[in-house]
Amino acid sequence: MIGAVEAGGTKFVCAVGDASGQLLSEERFPTTDPQTTLAAMVASLRRQSAATGPLSAIGVGSFGPVELDRTSPHYGYIVRTPKPGWAMTDLAGTLAREFGCPIGFDTDVNAAAIAEHRWGAARDVADLVYVTVGTGIGGGVVLGGKPLHGLLHPEIGHIFPRRHPLDTEFKGTCPFHGDCLEGLAAGPAILARSGASLDRLPDGHPQWEIQADYLGQMCQALVLIVSPRRIIMGGGVMNQTRLLPMIHARLQHWLQGYIDRQDLLGPAGSFIVAPGLGAQAGVLGALALGVAAGGY
Amino acid sequence: MIGAVEAGGTKFVCAVGDASGQLLSEERFPTTDPQTTLAAMVASLRRQSAATGPLSAIGVGSFGPVELDRTSPHYGYIVRTPKPGWAMTDLAGTLAREFGCPIGFDTDVNAAAIAEHRWGAARDVADLVYVTVGTGIGGGVVLGGKPLHGLLHPEIGHIFPRRHPLDTEFKGTCPFHGDCLEGLAAGPAILARSGASLDRLPDGHPQWEIQADYLGQMCQALVLIVSPRRIIMGGGVMNQTRLLPMIHARLQHWLQGYIDRQDLLGPAGSFIVAPGLGAQAGVLGALALGVAAGGY
């Protein structure tokens, strides 16, 4: 049995599953302060594993930024976050002390990217980006089947797209950057600019065009910098799947045919896709990290 | 003996060296049409190896875009380039047929990144980007010591930075994109905007500030998308090394402290650096590709 923790900024999902990607049980609870939330996480995994059998490894996909450098004294921590109280929270260490088993640890979006590669919409390609557009914008990168870390890990949400001609006045909602991508195109930005979430705005409302353009610019930067074979786009805002072909069209606009690959130039639907695992990508990503940590 | 070919858009450098990175001989000639240039390349390697000893492998770092997918019938080709006559030129195959030895092949900038990691300014880090700013702008990415390919390979020069407030009118010089990074900040863009190359413009000329900002935006996107541990900046424009601390300052501006790493936040000079191999990064990169292809 493998434990899985999807540590999100608004909710935690704790689950137990097996190495084939089958979840046997799952619990979820809101993210409050670190003490309460970590205690609930430990209790949840204990309760579930009492029913399913002892855990031989646990995987954690966490909101961040997180520390992924194994030589750092803060490995496995959420190191810095605008979320009050959560900076320097030791997630992986807490689980290791409580359960005494190997812990896999990565960003929530790297975890989702791994799960989509292992069990979802990117089983046939080893180079992919998983992007979530919800209360924030984050991206996980898998290259050659392995998650990209480097100095820290990707933080794709904070690049700066060019401002859309229909959106020159809005100041953006990112507390760090104002009008970075997250500040222009995450859920709170849509609400602040247009007064409603995307699903409540009619076809033809400028928000649709603005949204597709900013995310298309993001895809262009991803294509030119990490050269993925597929981009998977999930999160609450992307539940509006009619955005996908609109983003594809804006990617073409910004690339201007420069990357001569049928994967990119062909019809919409194969390069920029919805998650194969739907809303389960996060928790299955955590499970995949646990599977890898356990050596299965 | 290992052969090395730096296949550039304006000149070819052909050399012979050994697996330790020592060059024993070198010749250079202008890039004209493919037939003439490839014949000169073959003749040059034959001439040099007659003196140094037979070649057991050859490495080629090429301008591009190039085909790096070994399953493609066009592997080792320059596939598509604005350079007249050069699209679909079979570089690696020509050398394999002529010399009958293993051929290493990659982009010129991936090659330079590998050389800087092996022998230059990134010997201590395995995750790095090498950027050249000259007649064009290109970037090679090495992660975990290996060059990044993915769908094609990075084409960093064609991302779109935000326009600088002092540079709102200039249309840019990129034939594909107009005012993409290359169209705004490569050598020809500097000349078109400011009437002279950067080394001839006085301190305080707005071109310096504009230039540093666009390249700082590029570094921000690199940090957020591939998370390198170092960015090495070479090429003719970067011979003006006083740009380096200016770019570092603009990177800080665009990151706004979001990535909490001393490597980034510390003083200029350790994260964004000049090539350790200077103008030799390209030919030594080709040599490194040959060394790897030969299995040394």
Coordinates of C-alpha atoms in Angstrom, one line a residue:
Chain A
M1 CA 0.0 0.0 0.0
I2 CA 1.2 3.5 -0.9
G3 CA 0.1 6.7 0.8
A4 CA -0.6 9.8 -1.3
V5 CA -1.0 13.4 -0.1
E6 CA -2.1 16.2 -2.4
A7 CA -1.2 19.2 -0.3
G8 CA -3.2 22.1 -1.8
G9 CA -3.5 25.7 -0.7
T10 CA -7.3 25.3 -0.2
K11 CA -7.7 21.5 0.5
F12 CA -5.6 18.5 1.3
V13 CA -6.5 15.1 -0.3
C14 CA -5.1 12.0 1.5
A15 CA -5.4 8.6 -0.1
V16 CA -4.1 5.1 -0.2
G17 CA -3.5 3.2 -3.4
D18 CA -1.3 0.7 -5.1
A19 CA 1.5 0.7 -7.6
S20 CA -0.8 0.3 -10.5
G21 CA -2.5 3.7 -9.9
Q22 CA -5.6 2.3 -8.2
L23 CA -6.9 4.3 -5.3
L24 CA -8.4 2.2 -2.5
S25 CA -9.6 5.0 -0.2
E26 CA -9.5 8.8 -0.1
E27 CA -10.3 11.6 2.3
R28 CA -10.3 15.4 1.9
F29 CA -10.3 18.3 4.3
P30 CA -9.8 22.1 4.0
T31 CA -6.3 23.6 4.5
T32 CA -6.3 25.7 7.6
D33 CA -3.2 26.4 9.7
P34 CA -0.2 24.1 9.4
Q35 CA -0.4 22.4 12.9
T36 CA -4.1 21.5 12.4
T37 CA -3.7 20.5 8.8
L38 CA -0.6 18.3 9.3
A39 CA -2.2 16.6 12.3
A40 CA -5.3 15.9 10.1
M41 CA -3.1 14.6 7.3
V42 CA -1.3 12.1 9.7
A43 CA -4.6 11.0 11.3
S44 CA -6.2 10.5 7.9
L45 CA -3.4 8.3 6.6
R46 CA -3.4 6.3 9.8
R47 CA -7.1 5.8 9.6
Q48 CA -7.0 4.7 6.0
S49 CA -4.0 2.5 6.3
A50 CA -5.6 0.7 9.3
A51 CA -8.2 -0.5 6.8
T52 CA -6.1 -1.1 3.7
G53 CA -2.8 -2.3 5.3
P54 CA 0.5 -0.6 6.3
L55 CA 2.1 2.0 4.0
S56 CA 5.4 1.0 2.4
A57 CA 5.9 4.5 1.0
I58 CA 4.2 7.9 0.8
G59 CA 4.2 10.5 -2.0
V60 CA 3.5 14.2 -1.5
G61 CA 2.6 16.7 -4.2
S62 CA 2.6 20.1 -2.5
F63 CA 1.8 23.7 -3.2
G64 CA 4.9 25.8 -2.9
P65 CA 7.5 27.0 -3.6
V66 CA 9.0 23.9 -2.0
E67 CA 12.6 22.7 -1.3
L68 CA 13.6 19.8 -3.6
D69 CA 17.3 19.8 -3.0
R70 CA 18.1 16.7 -1.0
T71 CA 21.3 18.3 0.3
S72 CA 19.4 21.2 1.9
P73 CA 18.4 21.1 5.6
H74 CA 15.0 22.3 4.4
Y75 CA 14.4 19.4 1.9
G76 CA 10.7 18.6 1.9
Y77 CA 9.6 21.9 3.3
I78 CA 7.2 24.4 1.8
V79 CA 9.7 27.2 2.0
R80 CA 8.0 30.4 1.0
T81 CA 4.4 31.1 0.2
P82 CA 2.1 34.1 0.3
K83 CA -0.2 31.7 2.4
P84 CA 0.0 33.0 6.0
G85 CA 1.7 30.7 8.5
W86 CA 2.8 28.1 5.9
A87 CA 6.3 29.3 5.1
M88 CA 9.0 26.8 6.3
T89 CA 6.5 24.0 7.0
D90 CA 8.2 20.5 7.1
L91 CA 5.9 18.3 5.1
A92 CA 8.1 15.4 4.1
G93 CA 9.9 15.3 7.5
T94 CA 6.7 15.1 9.4
L95 CA 5.5 12.1 7.4
A96 CA 8.9 10.4 7.6
R97 CA 8.9 10.7 11.4
E98 CA 5.4 9.5 11.8
F99 CA 5.4 6.6 9.3
G100 CA 9.1 5.6 9.1
C101 CA 8.8 4.8 5.3
P102 CA 10.3 6.4 2.2
I103 CA 8.7 9.7 1.2
G104 CA 8.5 11.0 -2.3
F105 CA 8.2 14.8 -2.5
D106 CA 7.7 17.3 -5.3
T107 CA 5.5 20.2 -6.4
D108 CA 1.8 19.5 -6.9
V109 CA 2.2 20.2 -10.6
N110 CA 5.3 18.1 -11.2
A111 CA 3.4 15.3 -9.4
A112 CA 0.4 15.8 -11.8
A113 CA 2.7 15.8 -14.8
I114 CA 4.2 12.5 -13.6
A115 CA 0.8 11.0 -13.1
E116 CA -0.4 12.2 -16.6
H117 CA 2.7 10.6 -18.1
R118 CA 2.3 7.3 -16.1
W119 CA -1.4 6.9 -16.3
G120 CA -3.1 9.8 -18.2
A121 CA -3.0 11.9 -21.3
A122 CA 0.8 11.7 -21.9
R123 CA 1.5 8.0 -21.7
D124 CA 2.9 8.1 -25.2
V125 CA 5.3 11.0 -24.7
A126 CA 8.1 11.6 -22.2
D127 CA 8.5 15.4 -22.6
L128 CA 5.5 17.3 -21.3
V129 CA 4.2 20.2 -19.3
Y130 CA 1.2 20.0 -17.0
V131 CA -0.3 23.5 -16.3
T132 CA -3.0 24.2 -13.8
V133 CA -5.1 27.4 -14.1
G134 CA -7.2 27.8 -11.0
T135 CA -6.7 30.1 -7.9
G136 CA -3.2 30.3 -9.2
I137 CA -1.3 29.2 -12.2
G138 CA 1.5 26.6 -11.9
G139 CA 3.3 24.3 -14.2
G140 CA 5.1 21.0 -13.8
V141 CA 7.7 19.9 -16.4
V142 CA 8.6 16.3 -17.1
L143 CA 11.5 15.7 -19.5
G144 CA 12.7 12.2 -20.5
G145 CA 10.1 10.9 -18.0
K146 CA 11.7 12.8 -15.1
P147 CA 10.4 15.9 -13.3
L148 CA 12.4 19.0 -13.8
H149 CA 13.9 20.7 -10.7
G150 CA 17.1 22.6 -11.5
L151 CA 17.8 25.4 -9.1
L152 CA 14.3 25.3 -7.5
H153 CA 11.5 24.0 -9.8
P154 CA 9.4 25.7 -12.5
E155 CA 7.2 28.6 -11.5
I156 CA 5.6 29.1 -14.8
G157 CA 2.7 31.2 -13.4
H158 CA 4.9 34.3 -12.9
I159 CA 6.1 34.9 -16.5
F160 CA 5.0 38.2 -18.1
P161 CA 2.8 37.9 -21.2
R162 CA 2.2 40.9 -23.3
R163 CA -0.9 42.8 -22.4
H164 CA -3.9 42.1 -24.7
P165 CA -5.2 45.2 -26.6
L166 CA -8.7 44.7 -24.8
D167 CA -7.0 44.5 -21.4
T168 CA -4.7 47.5 -21.1
E169 CA -6.0 49.0 -17.8
F170 CA -6.4 46.1 -15.4
K171 CA -3.6 46.1 -12.8
G172 CA -3.6 42.3 -12.1
T173 CA -3.9 40.4 -8.9
C174 CA -0.5 38.8 -8.2
P175 CA 0.8 40.1 -4.8
F176 CA 4.4 39.8 -6.1
H177 CA 4.1 40.9 -9.7
G178 CA 0.7 42.6 -10.3
D179 CA 0.1 41.8 -13.9
C180 CA 2.2 38.6 -14.4
L181 CA 0.4 35.6 -16.1
E182 CA -1.1 34.5 -12.8
G183 CA -2.1 38.1 -12.0
L184 CA -3.9 38.3 -15.4
A185 CA -5.3 34.9 -16.0
A186 CA -5.9 32.9 -12.8
G187 CA -9.4 32.6 -11.4
P188 CA -9.1 35.6 -9.1
A189 CA -7.9 37.8 -12.0
I190 CA -10.9 36.8 -14.1
L191 CA -13.3 37.6 -11.2
A192 CA -11.6 41.0 -10.5
R193 CA -11.5 42.0 -14.2
S194 CA -14.9 40.7 -15.4
G195 CA -16.9 40.5 -12.3
A196 CA -17.7 36.8 -12.6
S197 CA -16.0 33.4 -13.1
L198 CA -15.4 32.4 -16.7
D199 CA -18.2 29.8 -16.7
R200 CA -20.7 32.6 -16.0
L201 CA -19.5 34.9 -18.8
P202 CA -21.4 34.6 -22.2
D203 CA -19.7 33.6 -25.4
G204 CA -18.4 36.8 -27.0
H205 CA -17.5 38.4 -23.7
P206 CA -13.9 39.8 -24.1
Q207 CA -12.7 37.8 -21.2
W208 CA -12.7 34.6 -23.3
E209 CA -10.4 36.2 -26.0
I210 CA -8.2 37.7 -23.3
Q211 CA -7.9 34.5 -21.4
A212 CA -7.1 32.4 -24.5
D213 CA -4.4 34.9 -25.6
Y214 CA -2.5 35.0 -22.3
L215 CA -2.5 31.2 -22.0
G216 CA -1.5 31.0 -25.7
Q217 CA 1.4 33.2 -25.0
M218 CA 2.4 30.9 -22.1
C219 CA 2.3 27.9 -24.4
Q220 CA 4.5 29.8 -26.9
A221 CA 7.1 30.4 -24.2
L222 CA 6.9 26.8 -23.1
V223 CA 7.4 25.5 -26.7
L224 CA 10.4 27.8 -27.3
I225 CA 12.1 27.2 -23.9
V226 CA 11.4 23.6 -22.9
S227 CA 10.1 22.2 -26.2
P228 CA 7.5 19.8 -24.8
R229 CA 5.8 17.1 -26.9
R230 CA 2.5 17.9 -25.2
I231 CA 0.9 20.5 -22.9
I232 CA -1.8 19.3 -20.5
M233 CA -4.0 22.0 -19.1
G234 CA -6.1 21.4 -16.0
G235 CA -7.4 23.3 -13.0
G236 CA -10.8 25.0 -12.3
V237 CA -10.6 27.6 -15.1
M238 CA -9.7 24.9 -17.6
N239 CA -12.9 23.0 -16.8
Q240 CA -14.1 25.4 -19.6
T241 CA -12.6 23.0 -22.2
R242 CA -13.7 25.2 -25.1
L243 CA -10.7 27.3 -24.1
L244 CA -8.4 24.6 -25.5
P245 CA -8.9 25.2 -29.3
M246 CA -8.8 29.0 -28.6
I247 CA -5.5 28.6 -26.8
H248 CA -4.2 26.5 -29.7
A249 CA -5.1 29.2 -32.1
R250 CA -3.3 31.9 -30.1
L251 CA -0.2 29.6 -29.8
Q252 CA -0.2 29.5 -33.7
H253 CA -0.5 33.3 -33.7
W254 CA 2.5 33.8 -31.5
L255 CA 4.7 31.1 -33.1
Q256 CA 3.9 32.3 -36.7
G257 CA 4.9 28.9 -38.1
Y258 CA 8.4 29.1 -36.7
I259 CA 8.4 25.6 -35.2
D260 CA 7.8 23.4 -38.2
R261 CA 6.3 20.4 -36.5
Q262 CA 3.0 18.7 -37.4
D263 CA 2.4 18.2 -33.7
L264 CA 2.1 21.9 -33.3
L265 CA 0.7 23.0 -36.7
G266 CA -1.9 20.3 -37.0
P267 CA -5.5 20.6 -35.9
A268 CA -6.3 21.6 -32.3
G269 CA -6.7 18.7 -29.8
S270 CA -3.5 16.7 -29.8
F271 CA -0.8 19.2 -28.6
I272 CA -2.7 21.2 -25.9
V273 CA -5.0 18.8 -24.1
A274 CA -7.2 18.3 -21.0
P275 CA -5.9 16.1 -18.3
G276 CA -6.6 12.4 -18.9
L277 CA -7.0 12.0 -15.1
G278 CA -9.3 14.9 -14.7
A279 CA -9.4 16.3 -11.1
Q280 CA -7.6 13.1 -9.9
A281 CA -4.3 14.2 -11.5
G282 CA -3.1 15.8 -8.3
V283 CA -3.7 12.9 -5.9
L284 CA -2.6 10.3 -8.5
G285 CA 0.5 12.4 -8.9
A286 CA 1.2 12.1 -5.2
L287 CA 0.6 8.4 -5.5
A288 CA 3.1 8.2 -8.4
L289 CA 5.7 10.0 -6.3
G290 CA 5.1 7.4 -3.5
V291 CA 5.4 4.5 -6.0
A292 CA 8.7 5.9 -7.2
A293 CA 10.0 6.6 -3.6
G294 CA 9.2 3.0 -2.7
G295 CA 11.1 1.7 -5.7
Y296 CA 8.1 0.0 -7.4
Chain B
M1 CA 41.5 12.3 -32.7
I2 CA 38.1 13.9 -32.7
G3 CA 36.8 16.2 -35.5
A4 CA 34.7 19.2 -34.6
V5 CA 32.5 21.4 -36.9
E6 CA 30.9 24.6 -35.7
A7 CA 28.4 25.2 -38.5
G8 CA 27.4 28.8 -38.2
G9 CA 25.3 31.0 -40.4
T10 CA 28.2 33.3 -41.3
K11 CA 31.2 31.0 -40.9
F12 CA 32.2 27.4 -40.4
V13 CA 35.0 26.4 -38.0
C14 CA 36.5 23.0 -38.5
A15 CA 38.9 21.6 -36.0
V16 CA 40.6 18.5 -34.7
G17 CA 41.1 17.9 -31.0
D18 CA 41.3 15.2 -28.3
A19 CA 38.9 14.0 -25.6
S20 CA 40.4 16.3 -23.0
G21 CA 39.2 19.4 -24.9
Q22 CA 42.5 20.2 -26.4
L23 CA 42.3 21.6 -30.0
L24 CA 45.3 20.5 -32.2
S25 CA 44.4 22.4 -35.3
E26 CA 41.6 24.6 -36.6
E27 CA 40.5 26.2 -39.9
R28 CA 37.6 28.6 -40.6
F29 CA 35.9 29.8 -43.8
P30 CA 32.8 31.8 -44.7
T31 CA 29.4 30.1 -45.1
T32 CA 28.3 30.4 -48.7
D33 CA 26.0 28.0 -50.5
P34 CA 25.5 24.4 -49.0
Q35 CA 27.4 22.5 -51.8
T36 CA 30.5 24.8 -51.6
T37 CA 30.5 25.0 -47.8
L38 CA 30.0 21.2 -47.2
A39 CA 32.8 20.4 -49.7
A40 CA 35.0 22.9 -47.9
M41 CA 34.1 21.3 -44.5
V42 CA 35.0 17.8 -45.7
A43 CA 38.2 19.0 -47.3
S44 CA 39.2 20.8 -44.2
L45 CA 38.7 17.8 -41.9
R46 CA 40.6 15.6 -44.3
R47 CA 43.5 18.1 -44.5
Q48 CA 43.7 18.5 -40.7
S49 CA 43.4 14.8 -39.9
A50 CA 46.1 13.9 -42.4
A51 CA 48.4 15.9 -40.1
T52 CA 47.0 14.9 -36.7
G53 CA 45.8 11.3 -37.3
P54 CA 42.5 9.7 -38.3
L55 CA 39.2 10.8 -36.8
S56 CA 37.4 8.3 -34.6
A57 CA 34.4 10.5 -34.2
I58 CA 33.1 13.9 -35.3
G59 CA 30.9 16.4 -33.5
V60 CA 28.8 19.1 -35.2
G61 CA 27.1 22.0 -33.5
S62 CA 24.9 23.7 -36.1
F63 CA 22.7 26.7 -36.7
G64 CA 19.1 25.7 -37.2
P65 CA 16.4 24.7 -36.6
V66 CA 17.9 21.2 -36.9
E67 CA 16.4 17.7 -36.7
L68 CA 17.6 15.9 -33.6
D69 CA 15.1 13.0 -33.6
R70 CA 17.0 9.9 -34.4
T71 CA 13.9 8.2 -35.7
S72 CA 13.4 10.9 -38.4
P73 CA 14.6 10.4 -42.0
H74 CA 15.9 13.9 -41.6
Y75 CA 18.0 13.3 -38.5
G76 CA 21.1 15.5 -38.7
Y77 CA 19.6 17.9 -41.2
I78 CA 19.3 21.7 -41.0
V79 CA 15.5 21.5 -41.6
R80 CA 14.3 25.0 -41.9
T81 CA 16.1 28.3 -41.8
P82 CA 15.6 31.8 -43.2
K83 CA 19.1 31.4 -44.7
P84 CA 18.6 30.9 -48.5
G85 CA 19.4 27.5 -49.9
W86 CA 20.1 25.9 -46.5
A87 CA 16.8 24.3 -45.7
M88 CA 17.0 20.5 -45.7
T89 CA 20.8 20.3 -45.7
D90 CA 22.1 16.9 -44.6
L91 CA 25.1 17.8 -42.4
A92 CA 25.5 14.7 -40.2
G93 CA 24.8 12.3 -43.1
T94 CA 27.4 14.0 -45.3
L95 CA 30.1 13.5 -42.6
A96 CA 29.0 9.9 -41.8
R97 CA 29.3 9.0 -45.5
E98 CA 32.6 10.7 -46.0
F99 CA 34.4 9.6 -42.8
G100 CA 32.6 6.4 -41.7
C101 CA 32.8 7.3 -38.0
P102 CA 30.2 8.1 -35.3
I103 CA 28.8 11.6 -35.7
G104 CA 27.5 13.7 -32.7
F105 CA 25.0 16.3 -33.8
D106 CA 23.1 19.1 -31.9
T107 CA 22.3 22.8 -32.1
D108 CA 25.3 25.2 -31.9
V109 CA 24.0 26.5 -28.6
N110 CA 23.3 23.1 -27.0
A111 CA 26.9 22.3 -28.1
A112 CA 28.2 25.4 -26.4
A113 CA 26.2 24.7 -23.3
I114 CA 27.7 21.2 -23.1
A115 CA 31.3 22.6 -23.6
E116 CA 30.7 25.2 -20.9
H117 CA 29.5 22.4 -18.6
R118 CA 32.4 20.1 -19.5
W119 CA 35.3 22.6 -19.6
G120 CA 34.1 26.2 -19.0
A121 CA 32.0 28.4 -16.7
A122 CA 29.5 25.7 -15.6
R123 CA 31.8 22.9 -14.5
D124 CA 30.2 22.9 -11.0
V125 CA 26.6 22.9 -12.1
A126 CA 24.6 20.4 -14.3
D127 CA 21.6 22.6 -15.0
L128 CA 22.4 25.6 -17.2
V129 CA 21.4 27.7 -20.2
Y130 CA 23.9 29.0 -22.7
V131 CA 22.6 32.1 -24.6
T132 CA 24.2 33.7 -27.6
V133 CA 23.3 37.3 -28.5
G134 CA 24.8 38.1 -31.9
T135 CA 23.3 38.3 -35.4
G136 CA 20.5 36.2 -33.8
I137 CA 19.6 35.1 -30.3
G138 CA 19.7 31.4 -29.5
G139 CA 19.8 29.3 -26.3
G140 CA 21.0 25.9 -25.4
V141 CA 19.7 24.1 -22.3
V142 CA 21.6 21.4 -20.4
L143 CA 19.7 19.7 -17.5
G144 CA 21.3 17.0 -15.4
G145 CA 24.3 17.3 -17.7
K146 CA 22.3 16.4 -20.8
P147 CA 21.2 18.7 -23.7
L148 CA 17.4 19.4 -23.8
H149 CA 15.7 18.4 -27.1
G150 CA 12.1 17.5 -26.5
L151 CA 9.9 18.0 -29.5
L152 CA 12.5 20.0 -31.4
H153 CA 15.0 21.9 -29.3
P154 CA 14.8 25.3 -27.5
E155 CA 14.4 28.4 -29.7
I156 CA 14.7 30.9 -26.9
G157 CA 15.3 33.9 -29.2
H158 CA 11.7 34.0 -30.4
I159 CA 9.9 34.6 -27.1
F160 CA 8.1 38.0 -26.7
P161 CA 9.4 40.3 -24.0
R162 CA 7.2 43.2 -23.0
R163 CA 8.2 46.4 -24.8
H164 CA 10.4 48.8 -22.9
P165 CA 8.8 52.3 -22.3
L166 CA 11.7 53.9 -24.2
D167 CA 11.2 51.5 -27.1
T168 CA 7.5 51.6 -28.1
E169 CA 7.8 52.5 -31.8
F170 CA 10.5 50.2 -33.2
K171 CA 9.0 47.5 -35.3
G172 CA 11.7 44.9 -34.7
T173 CA 13.8 43.0 -37.3
C174 CA 12.7 39.3 -37.0
P175 CA 11.4 38.1 -40.4
F176 CA 9.0 35.7 -38.6
H177 CA 7.8 37.7 -35.6
G178 CA 8.9 41.3 -36.0
D179 CA 9.4 42.4 -32.4
C180 CA 10.2 39.1 -30.6
L181 CA 13.3 39.0 -28.5
E182 CA 15.6 38.4 -31.4
G183 CA 13.8 41.2 -33.4
L184 CA 14.4 43.6 -30.5
A185 CA 17.7 42.7 -29.0
A186 CA 20.0 40.9 -31.5
G187 CA 22.8 42.8 -33.3
P188 CA 20.7 43.8 -36.4
A189 CA 18.0 45.2 -34.1
I190 CA 20.4 47.3 -32.2
L191 CA 21.8 48.7 -35.5
A192 CA 18.3 49.3 -36.9
R193 CA 17.0 51.1 -33.8
S194 CA 20.1 53.0 -32.7
G195 CA 22.1 53.4 -35.9
A196 CA 25.3 51.8 -34.5
S197 CA 26.4 48.6 -32.8
L198 CA 26.3 48.6 -29.0
D199 CA 30.1 49.1 -28.6
R200 CA 29.8 52.4 -30.4
L201 CA 27.0 53.8 -28.4
P202 CA 28.0 56.0 -25.4
D203 CA 27.1 55.2 -21.8
G204 CA 23.7 56.7 -21.1
H205 CA 22.4 56.0 -24.6
P206 CA 18.9 54.5 -24.1
Q207 CA 20.0 51.4 -26.1
W208 CA 21.9 50.1 -23.1
E209 CA 19.0 50.2 -20.8
I210 CA 16.6 48.8 -23.4
Q211 CA 19.1 46.0 -24.2
A212 CA 19.6 45.0 -20.5
D213 CA 15.8 45.0 -19.9
Y214 CA 14.9 42.7 -22.8
L215 CA 17.7 40.3 -21.9
G216 CA 16.7 40.5 -18.2
Q217 CA 13.1 39.5 -19.2
M218 CA 14.6 36.6 -21.1
C219 CA 16.5 35.5 -18.0
Q220 CA 13.3 35.8 -15.9
A221 CA 11.4 33.5 -18.2
L222 CA 14.3 31.0 -18.2
V223 CA 14.4 31.0 -14.4
L224 CA 10.7 30.4 -14.1
I225 CA 10.4 27.8 -16.9
V226 CA 13.6 25.7 -16.8
S227 CA 15.1 26.8 -13.4
P228 CA 18.8 26.7 -14.4
R229 CA 21.5 27.0 -11.8
R230 CA 23.5 29.4 -14.1
I231 CA 22.9 31.4 -17.3
I232 CA 26.0 31.9 -19.5
M233 CA 25.7 34.7 -22.0
G234 CA 28.0 34.9 -25.1
G235 CA 28.0 36.1 -28.6
G236 CA 29.1 39.4 -30.2
V237 CA 26.7 41.7 -28.4
M238 CA 27.7 40.2 -25.1
N239 CA 31.4 41.1 -25.7
Q240 CA 30.1 44.2 -23.9
T241 CA 30.4 42.5 -20.6
R242 CA 29.2 45.5 -18.6
L243 CA 25.7 44.4 -19.8
L244 CA 26.0 41.4 -17.4
P245 CA 25.3 43.4 -14.1
M246 CA 22.7 45.4 -15.9
I247 CA 20.9 42.3 -17.0
H248 CA 21.2 40.9 -13.4
A249 CA 19.5 44.0 -12.1
R250 CA 16.6 43.7 -14.6
L251 CA 16.2 40.0 -13.7
Q252 CA 15.7 41.1 -10.1
H253 CA 13.2 43.7 -11.2
W254 CA 11.1 41.1 -13.1
L255 CA 11.3 38.4 -10.4
Q256 CA 10.5 40.8 -7.5
G257 CA 12.1 38.4 -5.0
Y258 CA 9.7 35.6 -5.9
I259 CA 12.5 32.9 -6.2
D260 CA 14.1 33.0 -2.8
R261 CA 17.6 31.6 -3.7
Q262 CA 20.8 33.2 -2.8
D263 CA 22.2 32.2 -6.2
L264 CA 19.7 34.6 -7.8
L265 CA 19.4 37.3 -5.1
G266 CA 23.1 37.6 -4.3
P267 CA 25.5 40.0 -6.0
A268 CA 25.8 40.1 -9.8
G269 CA 28.5 37.9 -11.3
S270 CA 27.7 34.3 -10.2
F271 CA 24.3 33.5 -11.8
I272 CA 24.6 35.3 -15.1
V273 CA 28.1 35.0 -16.4
A274 CA 30.3 35.3 -19.5
P275 CA 31.4 32.1 -21.2
G276 CA 34.5 30.5 -19.6
L277 CA 35.5 29.4 -23.1
G278 CA 35.0 32.8 -24.7
A279 CA 34.6 32.6 -28.5
Q280 CA 35.8 29.0 -28.4
A281 CA 32.6 27.7 -26.8
G282 CA 31.1 26.9 -30.2
V283 CA 34.0 24.8 -31.6
L284 CA 34.7 23.2 -28.2
G285 CA 31.0 22.3 -28.0
A286 CA 31.3 20.5 -31.4
L287 CA 34.3 18.7 -30.0
A288 CA 32.4 17.7 -26.9
L289 CA 29.6 16.3 -29.1
G290 CA 32.2 14.3 -31.0
V291 CA 33.8 13.1 -27.7
A292 CA 30.4 11.9 -26.5
A293 CA 29.5 10.3 -29.9
G294 CA 32.8 8.4 -29.8
G295 CA 32.0 7.1 -26.3
Y296 CA 35.0 8.7 -24.6

